């Protein structure tokens, strides 16, 4: 089976930097995804890591350490519109390459 | 590219009734996935198709649930004899193996309320 943990809620200030952590346990790791989901909307793809290290895309960066079963999503220069849930998902090659999602981290950005 | 579409967006039904949802994936995406999401939780995998073949089914998918993708394009998810515990958002996603990240693109979901 798989186990994915991430904090339930976080609060940060507009303009600041926030790091959302995700730890996972899986038998056939084949990539980790971060999705953003605004309330009542579909998840949208943010980033993908399959090798160790940092992937940067504009204000968003994602880091992966496979040996530690750990990833984080870093959001810089926070904007009010970044208030959303952030979902960590792991793909498992031993499970048909399906995605298993964590419970999501609800981020609230305050002025 | 019109994205993944789902119909209906909302469904209210009485306990014991049958409901059917439709998903139209992004054209050329040969993989299609169904998830269920309850409030404050991440999506939970239900089943997926590669073309018309249903390759994987979660233990969450009880005998009351059935999914089809008869021509390898759109898919339907039917829930028979609905129960209040079936109330959730039902999300569909599609992907194209071999693309850059093979990421899944999600539709807007169908919100089911069972009274």
Tab-separated table of C-alpha atoms in Angstrom, chain A residues 8 33 35 37 40-45 47-49 55 57 87 91 95-104 106, chain B residues 9 31 33 35 37 39-45 48 56-57 89 91 100-109 111:
chain	number	residue	atom	x	y	z
A	8	UNK	CA	-3.937	19.746	6.638
A	33	UNK	CA	3.012	15.341	-8.769
A	35	UNK	CA	-1.729	19.752	-8.091
A	37	UNK	CA	-7.266	22.796	-6.420
A	40	UNK	CA	-15.250	23.538	-6.006
A	41	UNK	CA	-12.932	23.226	-8.998
A	42	UNK	CA	-10.883	20.478	-10.607
A	43	UNK	CA	-7.250	19.874	-9.623
A	44	UNK	CA	-4.785	21.489	-12.025
A	45	UNK	CA	-1.257	20.233	-12.629
A	47	UNK	CA	4.732	20.210	-11.119
A	48	UNK	CA	6.326	16.812	-11.568
A	49	UNK	CA	9.468	15.296	-10.034
A	55	UNK	CA	12.290	21.793	-10.373
A	57	UNK	CA	8.493	26.921	-12.684
A	87	UNK	CA	-2.390	18.014	-3.454
A	91	UNK	CA	2.613	7.401	-9.106
A	95	UNK	CA	0.021	-0.259	-9.171
A	96	UNK	CA	-0.563	0.304	-12.849
A	97	UNK	CA	1.063	3.745	-12.685
A	98	UNK	CA	-1.983	5.038	-10.879
A	99	UNK	CA	-1.858	8.172	-8.766
A	100	UNK	CA	-2.420	8.071	-5.036
A	101	UNK	CA	-3.220	11.456	-3.552
A	102	UNK	CA	-2.545	12.838	-0.130
A	103	UNK	CA	-5.351	14.562	1.724
A	104	UNK	CA	-4.278	17.979	0.474
A	106	UNK	CA	-5.404	23.972	2.465
B	9	UNK	CA	-22.042	19.047	-13.053
B	31	UNK	CA	-6.140	6.698	-20.626
B	33	UNK	CA	-9.494	7.674	-14.829
B	35	UNK	CA	-11.821	9.367	-8.833
B	37	UNK	CA	-13.372	13.141	-3.653
B	39	UNK	CA	-14.850	17.403	1.303
B	40	UNK	CA	-11.399	18.141	2.695
B	41	UNK	CA	-9.842	14.994	1.236
B	42	UNK	CA	-7.730	14.243	-1.792
B	43	UNK	CA	-9.146	12.339	-4.767
B	44	UNK	CA	-9.426	8.574	-4.284
B	45	UNK	CA	-8.818	6.360	-7.276
B	48	UNK	CA	-9.072	3.459	-15.095
B	56	UNK	CA	-7.698	-1.496	-12.780
B	57	UNK	CA	-10.466	-1.220	-10.205
B	89	UNK	CA	-17.486	14.808	-6.103
B	91	UNK	CA	-13.773	13.434	-10.935
B	100	UNK	CA	6.240	15.017	-21.187
B	101	UNK	CA	5.078	14.155	-17.692
B	102	UNK	CA	2.207	11.824	-18.450
B	103	UNK	CA	0.217	14.053	-16.114
B	104	UNK	CA	-3.483	13.597	-15.654
B	105	UNK	CA	-5.810	16.378	-16.715
B	106	UNK	CA	-8.946	16.608	-14.617
B	107	UNK	CA	-12.468	17.508	-15.551
B	108	UNK	CA	-14.659	19.839	-13.444
B	109	UNK	CA	-16.328	16.923	-11.680
B	111	UNK	CA	-21.105	16.635	-7.500
